[in-house]
Amino acid sequence: MKSRKLGRIPLPPTPAQENMAKRVAIVGAGVSGLASIRCCLEEGLEPTCFERSDDLGGLWRFTEHVEEGRASLYKSVVSNSCKEMSCYSDFPFPEDYPNYVPNSQFLEYLKMYANQFNLLKCIQFKTEVCRVTKRPDFTVTGQWEVVTLHEGKQESAIFDAIMVCTGFLTNPHLPLDSFPGINTFEGQYFHSRQYKHPDIFKDKKVLVIGVGNSGTDIAVEASHVAKKSSHETYQRRLFLTQFHRTLFSFITNDMDIPSYLTPTQRDLSLVFLSTTGGAWVMSRVSESGLPWDMLFMTRFHNMLRNSLPTPVVTWWMSRKINSWFNHANYGLAPEDRTQMKEPVINDELPGRIITGKVLIKPSIKEVKKNSVIFNYTPKEQPIDIIVFATGYTFAFPFLDETVVKVEDGQASLYKFGLCYCKALQSDYITYIDELLTDINAKPNLFSMLLTDPRLALAIFFGPCTPYQFRLTGPGKWKGARNAILNQWDRTLKATRTRTVQESPFPFAILLTLFLVLLVAVFLIFL
């Protein structure tokens, strides 16, 4: 009996214990958490999902106030990947959803998924995971102890596996030490995580630090309501006024001129967007108005990118991105153009820059009481609000360091190391194919080319949508083939909300004219 005491050599599990369904603890009921519950149920496991808030959705559930330990988004957030590339692999978005989905509709989609597969029964809401530790007999049983907190009461339970689905957008990175004088600033400053609505910027002089997705979104929104900058345009209009005043005095001998020629204090909204290294900016709308990721994320393009020399790929991609607007002319070109980092997705930024509503500036040299000084520009710029869109760090406070240790922004995980700065830079298709190979679910294009050439060509040249993961192997879905072949129809249905008569092909017009002339000539000489 001594062997059963804690700290002693544990006994191996009994046959009855081995036959019991494995219990799995899932931390977080967001996109990954819901998928984890579903997969556990399909494998005959017993999942229990702990969600610290009162509803599912994770990142995609907007709240007016920032909640501790949960990702926070602003009211206007729209997905950067289109619905065909973002959906669960056997559960497409509704056809009438827009191609890029607002956060409220994305949350509706997640709730539809949870209801469709009866996942809510596995979720314990308002339950925080306080601690996850290995059991004393872990080397034999592989079991974990999970301590949770619900309505002020702590509980402990034993699980056979843990799935951490908390994301990495919960701990803001706020490097105030890198901004000399920030402690003397009398205005307001905060991390982009705190941002919810643009009203806070009304009639304010705004500086956004960081050219990422959040930084550019916030700068664009602020430019619609921020304080007007009128000095320079006022001086130009004053000069024109003096010119017209002189002209009118010569013509009419009258010093009064029309009111529309007098200078006013109305001018453009002005927001500063500061960047240290620049960034590539892409629009969601790509060639022929199609979603950018459906054209970019294909097996064909991935093969080309992995086959060609890196300098050639870098040149080609920068040329492609610059076809929308020249990033160097807009002050956005990355300093290091040899590394193709994750692009920023923003449809409006170039338009706000070209109309003077947003000004791109270099890094901050010094912050003063009511102004900042940018590097290479000695002139002080008055500022009321500073938004730090400086990214996030990540941590797993409920896990012991012997399980997962986060050090210098990096952690060692199963497949790859996790580093926030590189979290989204892995080769998506190559990574997915490795995982599919491990579970024998990767489609064999060579054999498919003989048996179903239409599908094989759609998989190779078309977008690498999640439906491809369900064509074969465990979790095979009979609707996968149809979903792949009809993905462009669903994409176009979201935008074809008005029937348009297509113009005839120019060649047909020319051919018709030629035939008419031929008939006319024939009749004349008949």
XYZ file of C-alpha atoms in Angstrom:
526
model
C 0.000 0.000 0.000
C 2.943 2.297 0.551
C 3.438 2.570 -3.182
C 0.112 4.412 -3.470
C 1.174 7.298 -1.252
C 2.166 10.608 -2.809
C 5.859 10.876 -3.387
C 6.267 7.098 -3.775
C 6.541 5.079 -6.983
C 3.000 5.023 -8.420
C 1.227 1.900 -9.533
C 0.408 1.523 -13.234
C -3.206 2.235 -14.223
C -5.670 -0.623 -13.950
C -7.431 -2.018 -17.072
C -10.623 -0.251 -15.962
C -8.773 3.054 -15.815
C -7.274 2.488 -19.275
C -10.732 1.865 -20.758
C -12.181 5.088 -19.346
C -12.610 8.004 -21.751
C -9.760 10.452 -21.447
C -10.716 13.762 -19.853
C -9.369 16.885 -21.577
C -9.263 20.402 -20.104
C -9.519 23.187 -22.679
C -8.617 26.728 -21.623
C -10.544 29.355 -23.604
C -13.729 29.229 -25.708
C -12.580 31.218 -28.710
C -12.019 30.023 -32.279
C -9.395 27.436 -31.302
C -11.181 26.406 -28.117
C -14.417 25.592 -29.961
C -12.558 23.580 -32.592
C -10.736 21.698 -29.817
C -14.019 20.769 -28.115
C -15.402 19.487 -31.416
C -12.312 17.389 -32.159
C -12.300 15.877 -28.671
C -15.952 14.862 -28.997
C -15.296 13.274 -32.383
C -12.460 11.213 -30.878
C -14.604 9.955 -28.001
C -12.889 12.081 -25.379
C -14.533 14.049 -22.563
C -13.664 17.745 -22.999
C -14.327 20.423 -20.394
C -13.745 23.968 -21.591
C -13.071 26.717 -19.047
C -13.985 30.233 -20.206
C -13.323 33.102 -17.813
C -15.894 35.444 -19.410
C -19.654 34.949 -19.660
C -19.794 34.044 -23.371
C -17.847 32.341 -26.133
C -16.022 34.041 -28.995
C -12.696 35.076 -27.488
C -11.139 37.799 -29.608
C -14.254 38.207 -31.748
C -16.597 39.178 -28.922
C -16.652 42.968 -28.637
C -17.190 44.539 -25.227
C -17.253 48.220 -24.326
C -14.693 47.642 -21.591
C -11.380 45.804 -21.589
C -11.565 42.501 -19.726
C -8.514 41.182 -17.923
C -7.006 38.075 -19.467
C -9.050 38.328 -22.671
C -8.209 39.782 -26.054
C -9.802 43.156 -26.733
C -10.962 44.606 -30.033
C -12.430 47.891 -31.228
C -15.939 48.274 -32.602
C -14.971 48.521 -36.269
C -12.721 45.440 -36.523
C -13.169 43.413 -39.726
C -11.370 40.159 -40.514
C -8.175 40.457 -42.558
C -8.621 37.026 -44.118
C -11.726 36.358 -46.174
C -14.543 34.063 -45.120
C -13.509 31.216 -47.437
C -10.000 31.180 -45.932
C -11.151 31.746 -42.325
C -13.942 29.226 -41.907
C -13.883 25.919 -40.074
C -12.943 23.171 -42.525
C -16.403 21.555 -42.570
C -18.568 24.552 -41.760
C -18.539 27.355 -44.399
C -19.762 30.845 -43.584
C -23.296 31.649 -44.761
C -23.359 32.670 -48.419
C -24.840 36.091 -47.701
C -21.998 37.054 -45.341
C -19.547 39.627 -46.740
C -16.202 38.282 -47.893
C -14.425 40.078 -45.062
C -16.476 39.632 -41.944
C -17.182 42.317 -39.281
C -16.566 41.161 -35.717
C -20.272 40.999 -34.837
C -21.030 38.613 -37.710
C -17.923 36.566 -36.983
C -19.238 36.076 -33.452
C -22.612 34.995 -34.858
C -20.800 32.433 -37.013
C -18.963 31.022 -33.975
C -22.251 30.703 -32.104
C -23.811 28.908 -35.080
C -20.862 26.503 -35.060
C -21.209 25.874 -31.317
C -24.947 25.236 -31.636
C -24.611 23.070 -34.739
C -22.271 20.641 -32.983
C -23.715 20.987 -29.474
C -20.540 22.375 -27.916
C -22.070 24.608 -25.228
C -22.673 21.632 -22.961
C -18.901 21.302 -22.560
C -18.195 24.933 -21.592
C -18.051 26.273 -18.048
C -18.428 30.057 -18.286
C -17.181 32.577 -15.713
C -14.529 30.057 -14.707
C -10.892 31.124 -14.512
C -8.058 28.606 -14.654
C -5.740 29.477 -11.793
C -3.199 26.688 -11.949
C -2.298 23.668 -14.058
C 0.259 21.270 -12.571
C 1.470 17.754 -13.192
C 0.177 15.106 -10.809
C 2.743 13.361 -8.591
C 2.190 10.167 -10.623
C 2.486 12.023 -13.960
C 5.305 9.829 -15.271
C 2.932 6.856 -15.219
C -0.550 8.330 -15.710
C 0.270 11.528 -17.600
C -2.449 13.286 -15.603
C -2.784 16.934 -14.624
C -4.436 18.798 -11.790
C -6.419 21.860 -12.805
C -7.443 24.433 -10.193
C -10.245 26.777 -11.262
C -12.082 29.740 -9.735
C -15.829 30.185 -10.210
C -17.819 32.858 -8.351
C -15.153 33.102 -5.660
C -14.934 29.348 -5.085
C -11.881 27.292 -5.984
C -12.231 23.762 -7.308
C -9.740 21.109 -8.351
C -10.129 18.399 -11.005
C -7.957 15.767 -12.665
C -7.484 15.631 -16.447
C -5.561 13.437 -18.836
C -4.616 16.267 -21.208
C -4.597 20.064 -21.385
C -5.272 22.232 -24.454
C -4.341 25.904 -24.042
C -6.430 28.062 -26.407
C -5.969 31.510 -24.881
C -4.278 33.221 -27.834
C -1.477 35.744 -27.503
C -3.204 39.145 -27.755
C -3.889 39.683 -24.063
C -0.674 41.157 -22.616
C 0.104 44.589 -24.123
C 3.701 45.515 -24.846
C 4.170 49.105 -23.686
C 7.885 50.067 -23.992
C 7.699 53.455 -22.279
C 11.449 53.373 -21.526
C 12.074 53.763 -25.254
C 10.341 57.159 -25.296
C 12.374 59.777 -23.391
C 10.202 62.323 -21.620
C 6.992 60.295 -21.681
C 6.612 60.806 -17.923
C 6.403 64.562 -18.453
C 3.649 64.303 -21.061
C 0.500 66.057 -19.812
C -1.794 64.638 -22.473
C -3.332 61.178 -22.584
C -1.539 58.028 -23.679
C -2.606 54.398 -23.774
C -2.015 51.062 -25.530
C -4.135 50.211 -28.575
C -5.705 47.420 -26.516
C -7.662 50.118 -24.666
C -9.114 51.617 -27.856
C -12.821 51.062 -28.575
C -14.324 54.032 -30.481
C -12.896 57.017 -32.438
C -14.962 59.520 -30.415
C -12.078 59.815 -27.968
C -10.080 61.617 -30.684
C -12.663 64.289 -31.464
C -10.933 67.672 -31.873
C -7.657 66.238 -30.565
C -4.158 66.199 -32.042
C -3.333 62.504 -32.332
C -0.142 60.479 -32.613
C -0.276 56.734 -33.270
C 2.991 54.832 -32.738
C 3.334 51.596 -34.690
C 2.430 50.685 -38.274
C 0.668 47.388 -37.728
C -2.917 46.401 -38.421
C -4.222 48.059 -35.254
C -2.049 51.163 -35.629
C -3.140 51.875 -39.190
C -6.807 51.172 -38.401
C -6.748 53.561 -35.455
C -4.912 56.279 -37.403
C -7.453 56.083 -40.241
C -10.412 56.230 -37.843
C -8.884 59.086 -35.856
C -8.316 61.104 -39.039
C -12.092 61.450 -39.490
C -12.629 63.208 -36.171
C -9.261 64.573 -35.022
C -8.488 68.253 -34.567
C -8.130 70.275 -37.742
C -4.712 71.497 -38.763
C -5.213 74.869 -40.414
C -2.036 76.925 -40.161
C -0.254 76.036 -43.402
C -3.359 76.056 -45.602
C -4.490 79.231 -43.871
C -1.244 80.926 -44.932
C -1.662 79.725 -48.538
C -5.268 80.939 -48.691
C -4.259 84.229 -47.112
C -1.751 84.775 -49.938
C -4.412 83.985 -52.550
C -6.808 86.334 -50.782
C -4.317 89.208 -50.956
C -3.804 88.487 -54.644
C -7.545 88.498 -55.389
C -8.054 91.577 -53.224
C -5.520 93.463 -55.356
C -7.104 92.166 -58.549
C -10.626 93.161 -57.458
C -9.459 96.634 -56.391
C -8.053 97.262 -59.863
C -11.183 96.028 -61.614
C -13.971 97.323 -59.374
C -12.153 99.834 -57.197
C -13.723 97.930 -54.285
C -11.774 96.230 -51.505
C -14.611 93.787 -50.738
C -14.243 90.360 -52.331
C -16.527 87.328 -52.404
C -16.694 85.392 -49.132
C -15.636 82.155 -50.798
C -12.230 83.725 -51.453
C -11.557 84.704 -47.834
C -9.388 82.448 -45.675
C -11.134 80.220 -43.176
C -9.976 77.995 -40.338
C -11.435 74.871 -41.968
C -8.877 72.344 -43.118
C -7.924 68.687 -43.134
C -7.978 66.336 -40.175
C -4.396 65.643 -39.198
C -3.070 62.516 -37.509
C 0.561 61.494 -37.168
C 1.486 57.839 -37.703
C 4.987 57.046 -36.486
C 7.015 54.063 -37.694
C 10.571 52.937 -37.084
C 11.026 50.345 -39.820
C 8.101 50.922 -42.197
C 5.763 48.233 -43.495
C 4.179 46.847 -46.626
C 0.502 47.773 -46.834
C -1.995 45.713 -48.806
C -5.682 46.079 -49.556
C -8.232 43.347 -48.967
C -9.332 44.012 -52.544
C -6.930 42.504 -55.072
C -6.954 41.940 -58.832
C -10.410 42.147 -60.418
C -11.816 43.067 -57.001
C -11.230 39.577 -55.564
C -10.044 38.848 -51.995
C -6.273 39.151 -51.761
C -5.693 35.960 -49.791
C -7.701 33.786 -52.197
C -5.337 34.856 -54.987
C -2.134 34.818 -52.931
C -2.560 31.635 -50.848
C -2.442 28.983 -53.566
C -0.322 25.852 -53.878
C 0.865 27.052 -57.291
C 2.128 30.384 -55.945
C 3.582 28.658 -52.904
C 5.558 26.306 -55.190
C 6.904 29.280 -57.151
C 7.907 31.148 -53.989
C 9.731 28.107 -52.617
C 11.423 27.308 -55.947
C 12.759 30.701 -56.947
C 15.774 32.390 -55.293
C 14.849 34.572 -52.317
C 16.006 37.864 -53.975
C 13.764 37.139 -56.967
C 10.764 36.379 -54.741
C 11.393 39.524 -52.679
C 11.652 41.677 -55.816
C 8.513 40.166 -57.321
C 6.441 40.564 -54.167
C 7.577 44.144 -53.498
C 6.796 45.024 -57.109
C 3.361 43.456 -56.731
C 2.626 45.328 -53.512
C 3.936 48.620 -54.942
C 1.553 48.316 -57.899
C -1.187 49.690 -55.615
C 0.914 52.660 -54.507
C 4.636 53.348 -54.277
C 5.475 52.808 -50.619
C 8.655 54.895 -50.808
C 6.687 57.926 -52.008
C 4.337 57.525 -49.045
C 7.077 57.107 -46.444
C 6.062 53.512 -45.712
C 8.678 51.394 -47.503
C 10.300 48.947 -45.060
C 13.928 49.635 -44.194
C 14.800 45.954 -44.534
C 13.258 44.885 -47.830
C 15.106 41.572 -47.958
C 12.697 40.112 -45.399
C 9.061 39.875 -46.469
C 7.340 40.340 -43.127
C 3.621 40.004 -42.594
C 1.947 42.841 -44.545
C -0.431 45.321 -42.996
C -3.985 45.026 -44.321
C -5.713 48.387 -44.679
C -7.966 49.570 -47.506
C -8.023 53.284 -46.611
C -4.547 54.326 -45.470
C -3.146 55.465 -48.858
C -6.273 57.541 -49.448
C -5.921 59.234 -46.068
C -2.237 59.951 -46.725
C -2.723 61.369 -50.238
C -5.467 63.687 -48.978
C -3.343 64.939 -46.081
C -5.457 63.393 -43.345
C -2.644 61.135 -42.065
C 1.049 62.034 -42.034
C 3.700 59.298 -41.841
C 6.534 60.222 -39.476
C 9.774 58.581 -38.304
C 10.394 57.297 -34.780
C 10.096 59.512 -31.701
C 13.178 61.349 -30.468
C 11.619 62.983 -27.413
C 8.274 63.513 -25.747
C 7.573 66.868 -24.064
C 4.730 68.268 -21.961
C 2.339 68.856 -24.847
C 4.318 67.872 -27.922
C 6.740 65.414 -29.469
C 9.913 65.697 -31.521
C 10.435 63.178 -34.302
C 13.846 61.982 -35.383
C 15.407 63.955 -38.233
C 12.786 66.715 -37.792
C 13.696 69.214 -35.049
C 10.313 70.959 -35.136
C 7.993 70.160 -32.220
C 4.532 68.850 -33.070
C 1.710 69.583 -30.594
C 0.008 66.366 -29.469
C -2.976 65.688 -27.212
C -3.210 61.881 -27.368
C -0.591 59.194 -27.977
C -1.692 55.670 -28.896
C 0.926 52.936 -28.515
C 0.138 50.283 -31.134
C 3.299 48.464 -30.098
C 2.104 44.879 -30.060
C 1.855 42.257 -27.367
C 3.867 39.885 -25.276
C 2.484 36.518 -24.232
C 2.475 34.451 -21.083
C 0.830 31.409 -19.551
C 0.477 32.442 -15.884
C -1.401 29.275 -14.910
C 1.349 26.980 -16.250
C 4.510 26.130 -14.369
C 7.744 27.082 -16.124
C 8.723 23.404 -16.239
C 5.831 22.905 -18.660
C 6.172 25.969 -20.899
C 8.766 28.625 -20.242
C 8.442 32.039 -21.860
C 11.802 33.782 -22.086
C 12.703 36.873 -24.122
C 9.361 36.685 -25.908
C 9.847 33.092 -27.025
C 8.489 29.717 -25.960
C 9.202 26.187 -27.119
C 6.113 24.364 -28.389
C 5.346 21.047 -30.112
C 5.875 21.900 -33.767
C 7.712 25.216 -33.721
C 9.027 27.675 -31.213
C 6.570 30.498 -30.544
C 7.890 34.035 -30.903
C 5.434 36.925 -30.955
C 7.373 38.873 -33.574
C 7.318 35.845 -35.903
C 4.063 34.220 -34.855
C 2.354 34.859 -38.191
C 5.326 34.532 -40.539
C 5.499 30.770 -40.944
C 4.828 29.325 -44.404
C 1.125 28.584 -44.043
C 0.702 25.947 -46.758
C 3.944 24.124 -45.971
C 3.081 24.075 -42.267
C -0.453 22.794 -42.879
C 0.780 20.100 -45.258
C 3.199 18.825 -42.608
C 0.352 18.487 -40.129
C -1.909 16.835 -42.717
C 0.847 14.358 -43.579
C 1.182 13.409 -39.902
C -2.490 12.364 -39.787
C -2.693 10.982 -43.350
C -5.083 13.713 -44.450
C -3.025 15.446 -47.147
C -4.708 15.153 -50.572
C -2.669 13.294 -53.199
C -2.785 15.593 -56.214
C -1.067 13.160 -58.576
C -3.589 10.380 -58.121
C -6.411 12.927 -58.000
C -5.323 14.309 -61.366
C -6.190 10.922 -62.877
C -9.437 10.326 -61.004
C -10.822 13.861 -60.557
C -8.811 16.339 -62.673
C -11.249 19.206 -62.123
C -10.820 18.997 -58.345
C -7.046 18.512 -58.618
C -6.659 21.679 -60.711
C -8.912 23.649 -58.332
C -6.759 22.550 -55.376
C -3.438 23.339 -57.068
C -4.251 26.626 -58.799
C -7.083 27.817 -56.559
C -6.990 29.147 -52.994
C -5.803 26.759 -50.284
C -9.086 26.870 -48.402
C -9.658 24.761 -45.258
C -12.007 22.398 -47.100
C -8.926 20.706 -48.555
C -8.167 19.343 -45.089
C -11.389 17.307 -45.127
C -11.042 15.505 -48.461
C -9.447 12.411 -46.987
C -8.166 10.874 -43.766
C -9.731 11.201 -40.310
C -12.560 13.695 -40.201
C -13.294 13.283 -43.911
C -16.292 15.427 -44.899
C -18.448 14.456 -47.856
C -19.193 18.120 -48.619
C -15.519 19.085 -49.025
C -15.341 18.556 -52.800
C -18.454 20.589 -53.464
C -17.274 23.355 -51.113
C -13.992 23.647 -53.041
C -15.589 23.688 -56.491
C -18.174 26.297 -55.438
C -15.945 28.583 -53.349
C -15.694 31.257 -56.048
C -19.481 31.253 -56.492
C -19.939 31.998 -52.789
C -17.283 34.708 -52.998
C -18.954 36.498 -55.890
C -22.459 36.088 -54.505
C -21.527 38.385 -51.606
C -20.751 41.260 -54.004
C -23.163 40.642 -56.893
C -26.083 42.293 -55.161
C -27.254 43.944 -58.393
C -27.730 42.217 -61.720
C -25.514 43.814 -64.361
C -25.805 43.132 -68.073
C -22.310 42.226 -69.205
C -20.949 44.028 -72.237
C -20.338 41.890 -75.325
C -16.792 40.788 -75.924
C -14.995 43.388 -78.161
C -14.042 40.684 -80.634
C -17.712 39.832 -81.093
C -18.477 43.481 -81.863
C -15.687 43.647 -84.444
C -16.820 40.382 -85.991
C -20.394 41.675 -86.216
C -19.229 44.907 -87.896
C -17.096 42.916 -90.322
C -20.037 40.694 -91.270
C -22.315 43.732 -91.721
C -19.750 45.385 -94.011
C -19.285 42.140 -95.898
C -23.045 41.855 -96.460
C -23.234 45.533 -97.472
C -20.447 45.097 -100.027
C -22.097 41.946 -101.330
C -25.453 43.753 -101.762
C -23.825 46.726 -103.487
C -22.092 44.595 -106.102
C -24.881 42.080 -106.488
